[in-house]
Rosetta silent file (secondary structure, phi, psi, omega in degrees, C-alpha in Angstrom):
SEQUENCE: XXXXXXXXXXXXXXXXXXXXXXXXXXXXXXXXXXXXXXXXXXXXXXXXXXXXXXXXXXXXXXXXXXXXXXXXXXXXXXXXXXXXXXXXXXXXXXXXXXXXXXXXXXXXXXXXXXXXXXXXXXXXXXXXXXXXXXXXXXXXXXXXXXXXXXXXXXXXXXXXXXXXXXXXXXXXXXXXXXXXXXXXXXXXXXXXXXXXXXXXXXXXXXXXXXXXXXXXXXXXXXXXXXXXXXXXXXXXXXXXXXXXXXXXXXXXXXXXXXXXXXXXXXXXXXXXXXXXXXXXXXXXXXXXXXXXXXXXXXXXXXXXXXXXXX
SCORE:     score description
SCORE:     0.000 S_00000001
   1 L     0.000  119.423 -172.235    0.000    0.000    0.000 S_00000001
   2 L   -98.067  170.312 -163.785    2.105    3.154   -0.759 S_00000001
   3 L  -102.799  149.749  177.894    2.313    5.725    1.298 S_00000001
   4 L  -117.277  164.906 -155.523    1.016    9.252    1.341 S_00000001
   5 L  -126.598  173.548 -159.132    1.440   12.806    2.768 S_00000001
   6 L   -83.586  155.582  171.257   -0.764   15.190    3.734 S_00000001
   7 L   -70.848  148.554 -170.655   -2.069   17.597    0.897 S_00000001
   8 L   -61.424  138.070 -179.007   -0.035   20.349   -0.061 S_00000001
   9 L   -87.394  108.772 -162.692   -2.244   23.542    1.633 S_00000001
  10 L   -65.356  151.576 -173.535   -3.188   26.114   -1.107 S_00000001
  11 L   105.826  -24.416 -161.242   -1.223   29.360   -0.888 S_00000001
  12 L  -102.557  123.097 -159.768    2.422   28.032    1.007 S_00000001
  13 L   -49.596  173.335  178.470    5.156   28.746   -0.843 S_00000001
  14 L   -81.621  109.539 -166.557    6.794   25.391   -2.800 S_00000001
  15 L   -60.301  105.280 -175.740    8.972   23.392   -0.377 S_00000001
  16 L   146.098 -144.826 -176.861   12.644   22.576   -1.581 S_00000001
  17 L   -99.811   15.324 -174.283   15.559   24.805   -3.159 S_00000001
  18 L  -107.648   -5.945  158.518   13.198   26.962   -5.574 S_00000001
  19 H   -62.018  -51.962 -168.714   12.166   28.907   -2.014 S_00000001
  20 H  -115.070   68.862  154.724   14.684   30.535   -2.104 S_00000001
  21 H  -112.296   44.368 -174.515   14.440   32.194   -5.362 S_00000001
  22 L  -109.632  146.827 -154.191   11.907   34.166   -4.474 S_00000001
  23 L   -82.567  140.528 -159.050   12.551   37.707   -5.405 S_00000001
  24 L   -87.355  108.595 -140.862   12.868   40.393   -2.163 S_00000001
  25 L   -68.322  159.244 -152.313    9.977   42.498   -2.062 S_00000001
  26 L   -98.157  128.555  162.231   10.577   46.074   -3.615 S_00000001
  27 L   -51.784  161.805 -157.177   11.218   49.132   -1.341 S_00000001
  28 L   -83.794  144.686 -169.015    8.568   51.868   -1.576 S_00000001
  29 L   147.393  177.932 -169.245    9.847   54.492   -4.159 S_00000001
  30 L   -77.921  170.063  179.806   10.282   56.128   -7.354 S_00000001
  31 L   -84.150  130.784 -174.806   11.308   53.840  -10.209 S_00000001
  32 L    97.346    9.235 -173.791   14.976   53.170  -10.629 S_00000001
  33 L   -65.857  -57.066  176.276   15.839   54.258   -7.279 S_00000001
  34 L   -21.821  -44.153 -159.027   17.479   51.006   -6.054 S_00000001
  35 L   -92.886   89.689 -170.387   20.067   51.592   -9.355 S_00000001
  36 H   -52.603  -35.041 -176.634   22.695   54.531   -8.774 S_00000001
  37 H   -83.241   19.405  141.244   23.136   54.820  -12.850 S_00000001
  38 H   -75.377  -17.396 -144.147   19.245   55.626  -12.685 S_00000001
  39 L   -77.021  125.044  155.892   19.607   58.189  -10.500 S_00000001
  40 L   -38.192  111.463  131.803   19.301   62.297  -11.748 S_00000001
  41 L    -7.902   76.297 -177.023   22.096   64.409  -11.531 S_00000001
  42 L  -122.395  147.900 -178.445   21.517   67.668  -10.567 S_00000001
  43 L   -77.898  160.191 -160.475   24.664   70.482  -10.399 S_00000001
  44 L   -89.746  145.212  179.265   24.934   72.112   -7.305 S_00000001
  45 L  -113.880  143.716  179.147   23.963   76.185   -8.205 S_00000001
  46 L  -106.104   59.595 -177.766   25.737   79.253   -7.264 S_00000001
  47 H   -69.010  -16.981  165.078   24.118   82.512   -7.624 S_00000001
  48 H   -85.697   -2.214  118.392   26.035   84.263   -5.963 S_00000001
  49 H   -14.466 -121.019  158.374   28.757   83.189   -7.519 S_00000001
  50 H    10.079  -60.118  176.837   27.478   84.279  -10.413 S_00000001
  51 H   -87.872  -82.308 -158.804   26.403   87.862   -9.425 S_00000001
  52 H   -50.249  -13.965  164.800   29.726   88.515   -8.157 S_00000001
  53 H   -76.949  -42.132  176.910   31.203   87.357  -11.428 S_00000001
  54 H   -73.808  -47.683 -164.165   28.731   90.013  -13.542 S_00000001
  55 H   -99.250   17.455  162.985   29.409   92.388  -11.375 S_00000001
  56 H   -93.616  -49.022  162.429   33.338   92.400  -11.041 S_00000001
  57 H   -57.464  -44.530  171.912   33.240   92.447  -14.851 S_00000001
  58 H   -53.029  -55.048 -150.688   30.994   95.599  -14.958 S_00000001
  59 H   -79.620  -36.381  168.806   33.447   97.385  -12.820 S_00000001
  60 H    -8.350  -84.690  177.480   36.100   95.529  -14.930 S_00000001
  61 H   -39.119  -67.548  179.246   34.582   96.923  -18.071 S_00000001
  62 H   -39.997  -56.177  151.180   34.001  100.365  -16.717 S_00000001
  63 H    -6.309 -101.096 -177.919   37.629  100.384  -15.795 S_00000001
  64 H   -33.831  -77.218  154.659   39.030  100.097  -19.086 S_00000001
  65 H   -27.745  -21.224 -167.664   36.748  101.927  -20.731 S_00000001
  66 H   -81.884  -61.113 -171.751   37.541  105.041  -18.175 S_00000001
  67 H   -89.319   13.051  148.519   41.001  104.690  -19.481 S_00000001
  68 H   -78.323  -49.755  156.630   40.771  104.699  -23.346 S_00000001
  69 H   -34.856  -62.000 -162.852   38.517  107.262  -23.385 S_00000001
  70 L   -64.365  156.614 -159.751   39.192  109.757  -21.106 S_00000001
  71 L   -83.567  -79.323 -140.544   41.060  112.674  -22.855 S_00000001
  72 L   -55.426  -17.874  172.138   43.404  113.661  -19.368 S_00000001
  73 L   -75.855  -35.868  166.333   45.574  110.194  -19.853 S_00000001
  74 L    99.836   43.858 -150.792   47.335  111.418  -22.698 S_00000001
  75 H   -99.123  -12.621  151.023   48.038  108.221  -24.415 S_00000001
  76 H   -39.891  -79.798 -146.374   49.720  109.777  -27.582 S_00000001
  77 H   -58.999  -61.065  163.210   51.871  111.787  -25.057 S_00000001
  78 H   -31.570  -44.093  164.073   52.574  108.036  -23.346 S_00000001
  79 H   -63.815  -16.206 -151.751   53.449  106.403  -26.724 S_00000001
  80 H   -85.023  -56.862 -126.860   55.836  109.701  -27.648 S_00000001
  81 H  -110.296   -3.651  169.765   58.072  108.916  -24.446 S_00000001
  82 L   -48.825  -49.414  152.713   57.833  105.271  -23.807 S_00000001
  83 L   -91.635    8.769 -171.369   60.555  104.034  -25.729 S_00000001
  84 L   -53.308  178.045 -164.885   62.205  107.521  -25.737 S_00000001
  85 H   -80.647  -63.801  166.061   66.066  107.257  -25.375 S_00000001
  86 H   -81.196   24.036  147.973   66.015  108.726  -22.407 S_00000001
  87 H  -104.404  -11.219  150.745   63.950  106.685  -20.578 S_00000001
  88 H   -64.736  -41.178  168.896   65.286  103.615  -21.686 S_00000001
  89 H   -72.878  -18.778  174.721   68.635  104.439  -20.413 S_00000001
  90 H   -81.632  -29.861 -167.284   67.065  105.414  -16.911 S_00000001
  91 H   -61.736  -50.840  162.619   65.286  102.176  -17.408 S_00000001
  92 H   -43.923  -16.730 -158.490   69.403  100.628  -17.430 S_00000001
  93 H  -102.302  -47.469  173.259   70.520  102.533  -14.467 S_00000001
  94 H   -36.528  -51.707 -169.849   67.226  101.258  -12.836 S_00000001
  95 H   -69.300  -28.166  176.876   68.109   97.405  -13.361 S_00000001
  96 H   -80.239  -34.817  178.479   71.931   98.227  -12.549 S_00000001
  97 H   -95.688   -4.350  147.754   71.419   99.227   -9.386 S_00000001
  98 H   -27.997  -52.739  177.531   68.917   96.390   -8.850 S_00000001
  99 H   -60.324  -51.806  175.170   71.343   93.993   -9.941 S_00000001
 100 H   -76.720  -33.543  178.310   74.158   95.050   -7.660 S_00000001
 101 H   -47.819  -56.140 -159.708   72.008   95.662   -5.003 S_00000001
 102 H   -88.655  -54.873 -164.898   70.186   92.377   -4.841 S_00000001
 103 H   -62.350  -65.190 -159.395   73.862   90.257   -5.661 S_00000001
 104 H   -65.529  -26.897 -176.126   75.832   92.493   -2.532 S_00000001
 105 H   -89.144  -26.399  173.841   72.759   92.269   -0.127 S_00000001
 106 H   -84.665   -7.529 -169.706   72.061   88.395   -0.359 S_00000001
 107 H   -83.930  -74.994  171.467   75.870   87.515   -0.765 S_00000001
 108 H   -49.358  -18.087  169.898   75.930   89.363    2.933 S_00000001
 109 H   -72.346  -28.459 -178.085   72.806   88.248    4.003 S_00000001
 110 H   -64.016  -42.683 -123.079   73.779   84.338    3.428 S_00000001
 111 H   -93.913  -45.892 -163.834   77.072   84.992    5.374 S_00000001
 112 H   -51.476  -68.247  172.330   74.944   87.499    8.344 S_00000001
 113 H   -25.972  -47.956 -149.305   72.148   83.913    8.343 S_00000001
 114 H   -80.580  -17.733 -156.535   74.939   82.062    8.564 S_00000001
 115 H  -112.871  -27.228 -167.688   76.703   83.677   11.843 S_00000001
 116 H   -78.479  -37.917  179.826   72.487   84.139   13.514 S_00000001
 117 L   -90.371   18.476  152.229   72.553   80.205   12.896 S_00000001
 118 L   -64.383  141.159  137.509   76.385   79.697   14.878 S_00000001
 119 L     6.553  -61.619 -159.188   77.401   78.271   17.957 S_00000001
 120 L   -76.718   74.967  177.139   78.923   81.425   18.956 S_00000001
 121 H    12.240  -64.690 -177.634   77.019   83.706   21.087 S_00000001
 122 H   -84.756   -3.213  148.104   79.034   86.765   19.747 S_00000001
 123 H   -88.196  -34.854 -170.539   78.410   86.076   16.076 S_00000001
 124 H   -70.381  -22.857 -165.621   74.955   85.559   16.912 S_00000001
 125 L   -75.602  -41.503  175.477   74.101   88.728   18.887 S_00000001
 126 H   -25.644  -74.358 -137.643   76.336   90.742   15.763 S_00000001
 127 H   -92.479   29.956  145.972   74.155   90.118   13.066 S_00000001
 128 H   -81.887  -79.540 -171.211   71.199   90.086   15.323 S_00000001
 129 H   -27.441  -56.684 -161.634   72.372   93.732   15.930 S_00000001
 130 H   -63.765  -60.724  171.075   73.188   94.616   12.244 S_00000001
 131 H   -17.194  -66.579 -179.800   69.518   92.954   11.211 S_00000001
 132 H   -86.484  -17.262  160.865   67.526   95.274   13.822 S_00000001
 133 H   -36.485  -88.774  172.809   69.684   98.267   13.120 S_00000001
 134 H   -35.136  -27.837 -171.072   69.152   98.205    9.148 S_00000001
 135 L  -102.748    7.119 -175.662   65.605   96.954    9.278 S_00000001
 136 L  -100.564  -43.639  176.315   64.971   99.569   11.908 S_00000001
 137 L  -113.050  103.854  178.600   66.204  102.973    9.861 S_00000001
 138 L    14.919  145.768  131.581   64.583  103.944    6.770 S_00000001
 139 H     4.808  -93.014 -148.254   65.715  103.848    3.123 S_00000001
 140 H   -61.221  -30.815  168.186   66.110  106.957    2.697 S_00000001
 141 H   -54.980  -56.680  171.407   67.752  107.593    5.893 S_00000001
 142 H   -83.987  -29.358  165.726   70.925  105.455    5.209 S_00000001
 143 H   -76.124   -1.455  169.076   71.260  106.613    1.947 S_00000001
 144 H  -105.670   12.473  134.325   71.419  109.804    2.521 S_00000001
 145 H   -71.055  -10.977  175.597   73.952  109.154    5.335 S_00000001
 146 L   -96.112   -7.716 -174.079   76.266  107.212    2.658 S_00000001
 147 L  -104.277  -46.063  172.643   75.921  110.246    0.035 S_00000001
 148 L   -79.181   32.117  169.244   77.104  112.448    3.120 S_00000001
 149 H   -29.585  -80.347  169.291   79.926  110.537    3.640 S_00000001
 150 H   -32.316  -39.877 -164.144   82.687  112.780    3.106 S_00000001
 151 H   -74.173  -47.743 -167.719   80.804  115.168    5.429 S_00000001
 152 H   -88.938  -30.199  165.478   80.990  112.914    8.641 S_00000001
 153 L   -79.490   71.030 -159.812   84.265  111.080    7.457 S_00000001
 154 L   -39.345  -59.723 -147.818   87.165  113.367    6.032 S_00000001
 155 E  -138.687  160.650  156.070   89.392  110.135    5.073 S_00000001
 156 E  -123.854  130.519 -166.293   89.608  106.408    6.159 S_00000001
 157 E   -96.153  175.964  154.971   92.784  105.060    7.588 S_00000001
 158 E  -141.356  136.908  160.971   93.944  101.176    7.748 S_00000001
 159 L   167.962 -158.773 -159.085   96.496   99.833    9.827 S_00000001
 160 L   -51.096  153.423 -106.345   96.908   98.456   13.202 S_00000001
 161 L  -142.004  124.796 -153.182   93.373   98.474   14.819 S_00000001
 162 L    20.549   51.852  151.550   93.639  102.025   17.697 S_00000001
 163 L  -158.919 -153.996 -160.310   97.147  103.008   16.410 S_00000001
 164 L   -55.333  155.399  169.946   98.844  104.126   13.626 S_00000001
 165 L   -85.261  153.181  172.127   97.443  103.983    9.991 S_00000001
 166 L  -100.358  -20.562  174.620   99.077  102.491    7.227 S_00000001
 167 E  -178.465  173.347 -153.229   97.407  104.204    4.555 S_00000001
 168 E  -163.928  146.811  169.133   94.496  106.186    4.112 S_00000001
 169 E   -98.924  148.100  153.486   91.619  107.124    1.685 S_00000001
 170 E  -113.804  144.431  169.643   89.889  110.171    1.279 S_00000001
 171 H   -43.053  -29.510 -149.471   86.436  110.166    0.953 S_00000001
 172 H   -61.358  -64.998 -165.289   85.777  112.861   -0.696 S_00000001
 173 H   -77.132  -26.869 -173.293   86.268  111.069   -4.451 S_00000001
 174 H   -59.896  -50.438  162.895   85.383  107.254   -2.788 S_00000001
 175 L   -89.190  115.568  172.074   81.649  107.222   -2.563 S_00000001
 176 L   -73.019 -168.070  154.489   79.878  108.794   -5.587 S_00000001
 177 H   -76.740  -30.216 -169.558   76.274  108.997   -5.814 S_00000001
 178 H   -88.303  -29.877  167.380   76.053  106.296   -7.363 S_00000001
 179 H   -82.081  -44.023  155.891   78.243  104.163   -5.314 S_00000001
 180 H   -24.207  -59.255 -179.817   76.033  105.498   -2.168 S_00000001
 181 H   -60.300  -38.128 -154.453   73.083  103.870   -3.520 S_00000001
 182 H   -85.771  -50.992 -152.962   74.318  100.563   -4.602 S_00000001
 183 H   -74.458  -16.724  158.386   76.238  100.492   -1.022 S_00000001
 184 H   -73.319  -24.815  175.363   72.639  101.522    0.507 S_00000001
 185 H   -82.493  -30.607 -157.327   70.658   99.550   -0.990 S_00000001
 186 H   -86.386  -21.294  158.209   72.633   96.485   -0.733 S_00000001
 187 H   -68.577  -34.133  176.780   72.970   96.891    3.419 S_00000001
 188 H   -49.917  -30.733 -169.662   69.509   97.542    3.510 S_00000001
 189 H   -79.887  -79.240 -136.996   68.883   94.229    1.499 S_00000001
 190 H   -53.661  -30.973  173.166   71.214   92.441    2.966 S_00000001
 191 H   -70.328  -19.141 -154.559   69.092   92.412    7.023 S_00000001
 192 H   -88.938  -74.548 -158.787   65.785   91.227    4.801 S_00000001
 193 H   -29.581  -53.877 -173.932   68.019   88.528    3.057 S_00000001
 194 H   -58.308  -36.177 -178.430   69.868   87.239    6.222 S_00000001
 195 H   -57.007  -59.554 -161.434   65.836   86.652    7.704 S_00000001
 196 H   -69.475  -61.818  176.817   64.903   84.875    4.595 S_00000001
 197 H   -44.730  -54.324  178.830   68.147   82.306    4.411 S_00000001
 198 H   -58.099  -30.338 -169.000   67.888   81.691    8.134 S_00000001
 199 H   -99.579  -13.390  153.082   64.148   80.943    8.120 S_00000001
 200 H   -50.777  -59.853 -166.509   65.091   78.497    4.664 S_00000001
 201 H   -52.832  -56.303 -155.835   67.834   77.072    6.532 S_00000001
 202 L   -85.572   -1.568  160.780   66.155   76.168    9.367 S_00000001
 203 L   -71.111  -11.122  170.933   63.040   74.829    7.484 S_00000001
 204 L   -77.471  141.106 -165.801   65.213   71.596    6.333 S_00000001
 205 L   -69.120  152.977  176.311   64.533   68.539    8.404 S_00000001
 206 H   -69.728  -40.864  172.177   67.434   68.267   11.021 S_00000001
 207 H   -48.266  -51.564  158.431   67.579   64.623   10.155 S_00000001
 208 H   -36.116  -37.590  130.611   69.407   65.649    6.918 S_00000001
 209 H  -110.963   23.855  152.672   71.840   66.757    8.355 S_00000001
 210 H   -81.438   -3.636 -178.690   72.511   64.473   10.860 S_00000001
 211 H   -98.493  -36.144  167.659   72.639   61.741    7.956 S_00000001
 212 L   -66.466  -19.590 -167.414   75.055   63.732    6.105 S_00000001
 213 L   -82.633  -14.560  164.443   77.120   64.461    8.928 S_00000001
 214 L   -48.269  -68.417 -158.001   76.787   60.374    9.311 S_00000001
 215 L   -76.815   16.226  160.470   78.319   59.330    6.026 S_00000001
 216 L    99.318    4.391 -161.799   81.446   62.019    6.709 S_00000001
 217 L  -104.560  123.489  166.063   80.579   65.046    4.387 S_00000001
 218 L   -24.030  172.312  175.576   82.205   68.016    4.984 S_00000001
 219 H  -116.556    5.697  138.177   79.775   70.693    6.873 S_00000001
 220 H   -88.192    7.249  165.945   80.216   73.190    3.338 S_00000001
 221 H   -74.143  -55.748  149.358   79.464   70.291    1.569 S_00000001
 222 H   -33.535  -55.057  179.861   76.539   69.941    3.439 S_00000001
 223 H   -77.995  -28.905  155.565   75.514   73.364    3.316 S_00000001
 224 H   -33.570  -68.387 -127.504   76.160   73.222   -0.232 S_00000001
 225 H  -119.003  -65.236 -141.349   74.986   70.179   -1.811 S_00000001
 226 H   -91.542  -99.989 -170.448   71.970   69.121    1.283 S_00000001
 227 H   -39.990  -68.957  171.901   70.682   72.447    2.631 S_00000001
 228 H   -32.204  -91.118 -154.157   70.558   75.261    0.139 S_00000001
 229 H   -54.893  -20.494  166.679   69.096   73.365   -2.326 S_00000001
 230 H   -64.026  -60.580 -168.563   66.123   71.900    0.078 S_00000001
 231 H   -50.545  -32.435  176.259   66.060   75.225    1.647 S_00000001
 232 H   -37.856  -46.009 -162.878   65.727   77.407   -2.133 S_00000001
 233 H   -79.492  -14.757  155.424   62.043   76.123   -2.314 S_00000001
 234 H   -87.533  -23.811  160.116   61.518   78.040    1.016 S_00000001
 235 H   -81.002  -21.927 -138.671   63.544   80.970   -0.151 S_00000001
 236 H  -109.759  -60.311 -161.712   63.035   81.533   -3.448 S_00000001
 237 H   -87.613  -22.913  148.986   59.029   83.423   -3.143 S_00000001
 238 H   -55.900  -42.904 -155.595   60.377   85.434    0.261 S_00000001
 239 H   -72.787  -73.028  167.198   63.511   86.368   -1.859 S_00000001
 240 H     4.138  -78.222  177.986   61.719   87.021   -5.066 S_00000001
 241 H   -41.341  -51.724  177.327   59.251   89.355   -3.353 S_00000001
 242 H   -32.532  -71.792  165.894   62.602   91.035   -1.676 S_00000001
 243 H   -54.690  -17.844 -177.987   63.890   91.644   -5.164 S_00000001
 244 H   -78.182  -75.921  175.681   60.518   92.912   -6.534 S_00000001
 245 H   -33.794  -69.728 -176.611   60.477   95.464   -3.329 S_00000001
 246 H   -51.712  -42.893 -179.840   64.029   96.539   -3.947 S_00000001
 247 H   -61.109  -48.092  140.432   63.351   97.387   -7.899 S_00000001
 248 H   -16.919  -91.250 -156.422   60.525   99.564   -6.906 S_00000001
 249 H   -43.689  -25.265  170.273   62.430  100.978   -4.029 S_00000001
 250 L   -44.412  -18.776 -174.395   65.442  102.306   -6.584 S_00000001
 251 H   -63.408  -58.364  171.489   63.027  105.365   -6.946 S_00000001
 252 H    -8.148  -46.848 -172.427   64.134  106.410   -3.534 S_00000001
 253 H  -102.311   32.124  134.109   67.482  107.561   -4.738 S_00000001
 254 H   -83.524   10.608  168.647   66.198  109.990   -6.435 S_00000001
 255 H   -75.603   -3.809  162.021   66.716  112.017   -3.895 S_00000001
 256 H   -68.796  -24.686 -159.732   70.564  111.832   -5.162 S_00000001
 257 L    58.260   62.557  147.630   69.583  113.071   -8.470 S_00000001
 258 L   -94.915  138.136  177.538   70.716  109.769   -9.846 S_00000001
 259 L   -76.092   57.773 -179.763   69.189  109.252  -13.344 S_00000001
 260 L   -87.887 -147.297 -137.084   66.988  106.171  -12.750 S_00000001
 261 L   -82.012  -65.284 -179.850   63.648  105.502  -13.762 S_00000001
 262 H   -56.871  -37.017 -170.625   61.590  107.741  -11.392 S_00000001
 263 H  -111.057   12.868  150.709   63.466  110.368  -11.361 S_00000001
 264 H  -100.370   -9.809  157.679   64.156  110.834  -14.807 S_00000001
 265 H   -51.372  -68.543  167.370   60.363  110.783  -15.367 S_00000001
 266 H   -49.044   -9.208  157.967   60.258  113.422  -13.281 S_00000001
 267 H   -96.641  -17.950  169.548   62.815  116.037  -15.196 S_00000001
 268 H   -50.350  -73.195 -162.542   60.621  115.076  -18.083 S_00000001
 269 H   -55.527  -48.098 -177.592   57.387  115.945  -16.813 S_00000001
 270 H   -23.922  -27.366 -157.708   59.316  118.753  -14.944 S_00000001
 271 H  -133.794  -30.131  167.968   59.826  120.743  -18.338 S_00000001
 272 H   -94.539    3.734 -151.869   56.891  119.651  -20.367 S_00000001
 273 L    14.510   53.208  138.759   54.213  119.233  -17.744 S_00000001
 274 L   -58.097   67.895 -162.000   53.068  116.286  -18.657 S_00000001
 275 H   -60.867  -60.732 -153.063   52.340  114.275  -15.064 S_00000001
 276 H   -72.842  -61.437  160.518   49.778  111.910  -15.808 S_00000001
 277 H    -6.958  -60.111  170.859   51.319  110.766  -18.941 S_00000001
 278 H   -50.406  -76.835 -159.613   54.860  110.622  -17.563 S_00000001
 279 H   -58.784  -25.051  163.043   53.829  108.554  -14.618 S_00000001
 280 H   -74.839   -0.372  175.582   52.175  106.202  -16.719 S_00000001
 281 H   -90.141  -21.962 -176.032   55.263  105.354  -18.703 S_00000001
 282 H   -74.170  -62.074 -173.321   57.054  104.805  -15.313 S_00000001
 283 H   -47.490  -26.367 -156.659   54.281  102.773  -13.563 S_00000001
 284 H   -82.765  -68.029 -151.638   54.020  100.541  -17.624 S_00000001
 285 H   -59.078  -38.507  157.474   57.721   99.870  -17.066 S_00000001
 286 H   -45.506  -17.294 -177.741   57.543   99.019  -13.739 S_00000001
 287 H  -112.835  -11.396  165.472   54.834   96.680  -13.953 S_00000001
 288 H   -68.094  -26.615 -169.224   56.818   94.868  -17.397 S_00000001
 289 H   -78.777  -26.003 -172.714   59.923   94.348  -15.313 S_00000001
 290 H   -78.934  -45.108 -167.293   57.905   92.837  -12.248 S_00000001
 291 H   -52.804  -66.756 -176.481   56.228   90.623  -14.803 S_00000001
 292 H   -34.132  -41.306 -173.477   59.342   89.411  -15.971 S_00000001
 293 H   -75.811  -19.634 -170.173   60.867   88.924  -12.550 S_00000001
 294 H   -92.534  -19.726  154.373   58.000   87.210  -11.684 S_00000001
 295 H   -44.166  -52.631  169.592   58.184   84.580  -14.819 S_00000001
 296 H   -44.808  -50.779  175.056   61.692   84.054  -13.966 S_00000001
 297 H   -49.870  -54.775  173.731   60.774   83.310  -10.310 S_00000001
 298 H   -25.091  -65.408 -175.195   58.184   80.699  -11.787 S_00000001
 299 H   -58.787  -45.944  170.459   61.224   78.554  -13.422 S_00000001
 300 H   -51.948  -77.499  169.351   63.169   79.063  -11.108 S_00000001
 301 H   -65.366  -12.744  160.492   60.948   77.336   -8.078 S_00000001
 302 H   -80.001  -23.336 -174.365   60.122   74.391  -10.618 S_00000001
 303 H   -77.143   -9.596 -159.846   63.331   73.781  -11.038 S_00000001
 304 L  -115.707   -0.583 -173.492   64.247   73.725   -7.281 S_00000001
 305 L  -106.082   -4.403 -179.970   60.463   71.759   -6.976 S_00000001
 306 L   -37.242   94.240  152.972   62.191   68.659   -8.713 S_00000001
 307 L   130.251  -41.136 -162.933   61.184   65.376   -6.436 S_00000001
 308 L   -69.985  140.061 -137.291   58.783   67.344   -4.432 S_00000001
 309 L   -78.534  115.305 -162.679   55.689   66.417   -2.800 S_00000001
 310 L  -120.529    0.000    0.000   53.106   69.085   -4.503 S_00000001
C-alpha cells in the first residue's frame, strides 16, 4: 500500500531549493531608485557666484573703458616717451642698481644667516644687531647718510686696529652717488636677506643633516649640496618678493639726483608738464619688469620643486 502525505495547503510557498528564489519584495519608491546609474544628476547652483562674477566684470569693463577714453591720460603723449632714449637708459641705471644691489645684499645676508645660525654667542648677537639696526632705519635715511659721507668722514685710515694707519683714503672722491646707492641699498637688502636664508635654513629637516654628517661630508658640503638646495624652495618666493620690493624701491634715490627711472620721469614731466602721462610710462615699465621677474621666479621654483611632494 504506498504511502502518502498530507495535501499540499493552497497558498504556502513550494517546499525545496526553488524557495529561495523568491525575489525580495521592492522598497517603496520612485522607479529606478534602487540603481545609482538611474539616478538624476543635478549640479549644485551658485548665484552668488554668479552675481559677483557680472558684477566684477561691470566694474572691470568700466575700468578700461575710463582709461581709453578719457582725454586727461594722454596716451599719444605716453606712446611719444615710452621708448624715448632717455627713458630707456634710466630704465638701465634702474636694473643696474637692482642687480648690484640684490647680488651684494644676499651675498651678505647668506654669510649674516649664517653667523644668527652659529654656535657662537658673539656672532649671533652681531648680526642680530646689524639685522635690527638696518631693518629699523629707513631707506632713505641710510642713503642719505652714505651720500654724506665725506661730510661725517674726512678720510679712512687702515692699519693696526687704535694706532697708527698704514694708509688712508679720502672720501671725498670714494663714494659717488652712485656708489652710495648701490652700497645703501645692498645693506639695507642684505638684514631682509639674512631673515629669509635663516628661516630656509632652518626649514630643512634636522635629520638631513645628521645623515650627512653620518656618512662624513664636509659641513660646506653639506651646506652646499643638502641644505641650500632643500632650503631654495623656502627661499626663493620670500627672496623674489625682496627683489621685486628693492626694484621699486630704486626710486628712492632719487633724492641723489641719480638718473633712474623715477626720477628721470620726473625732469621730463618737470619741463613739459606732462604728469599723468609721464607717470604712466614709469608705472608701464615698472609693472613689465615685475612681470618678468615674476616669470623668472616661476622657473626658477620648478626647477628647485624637482622630487617634491606638490
Amino acid at each position: 500500500m504506498p504511502l502518502t502525505s498530507d495535501p499540499a495547503v493552497t497558498g504556502d510557498p513550494p517546499a525545496g531549493p526553488a524557495a529561495t528564489t523568491r525575489p525580495a519584495p521592492r522598497r517603496a519608491g520612485p522607479p529606478g531608485a534602487d540603481d545609482p546609474a538611474d539616478l538624476k544628476v543635478v549640479p549644485v547652483r551658485h548665484p552668488w557666484r554668479w552675481a559677483g562674477v557680472a558684477v566684477t566684470a561691470v566694474l572691470l569693463a568700466q575700468f578700461a573703458h575710463g582709461l581709453i577714453t578719457n582725454p586727461a591720460w594722454e596716451w599719444g603723449v605716453f606712446a611719444r616717451f615710452f621708448a624715448n632714449g632717455t627713458i630707456l637708459k634710466s630704465v638701465g641705471t634702474t636694473l643696474q642698481l637692482t642687480v648690484y644691489g640684490t647680488a651684494l645684499g644676499f651675498a651678505l645676508g647668506l654669510v649674516l644667516a649664517l653667523m644668527r645660525l652659529s654656535a657662537s654667542p658673539f656672532l649671533r648677537w652681531v648680526a642680530f644687531g646689524y639685522i635690527w639696526a638696518f631693518r629699523s632705519i629707513p631707506l632713505i635715511v641710510q642713503l642719505l647718510f652714505w651720500f654724506n659721507l665725506a661730510y661725517l668722514y674726512k678720510r679712512l685710515d687702515f692699519g693696526i686696529p687704535f694706532g697708527p694707519g698704514l694708509f688712508h683714503f679720502d672720501t671725498m672722491g670714494l663714494v659717488g652717488a652712485m656708489g652710495a646707492a648701490v652700497l645703501g641699498l645692498a645693506l639695507h637688502q642684505a638684514a631682509y636677506a639674512a631673515e629669509i636664508v635663516r628661516a630656509g635654513v632652518q626649514a630643512v629637516d634636522a635629520g638631513q643633516l645628521e645623515a650627512a654628517a653620518a656618512l662624513g661630508l664636509p659641513r660646506a658640503r653639506r651646506l652646499r649640496r643638502i641644505v641650500l638646495p632643500q632650503a631654495m624652495r623656502s627661499i626663493l618666493p620670500n627672496a623674489t618678493n625682496e627683489v621685486i620690493s628693492l626694484f621699486k624701491g630704486t626710486s628712492i634715490v632719487s633724492v641723489m639726483a641719480i638718473g633712474e627711472l623715477f626720477y628721470q620721469v620726473q625732469v621730463v614731466y618737470g619741463r613739459n608738464g606732462r604728469v599723468v602721462p609721464l607717470l604712466m610710462v614709469a608705472t608701464a615699465w615698472y609693472i613689465l619688469l615685475t612681470t618678468v621677474l615674476s616669470v623668472l621666479q616661476h622657473y626658477v621654483e620648478r626647477h628647485y620643486a624637482k622630487g617634491a611632494a606638490r
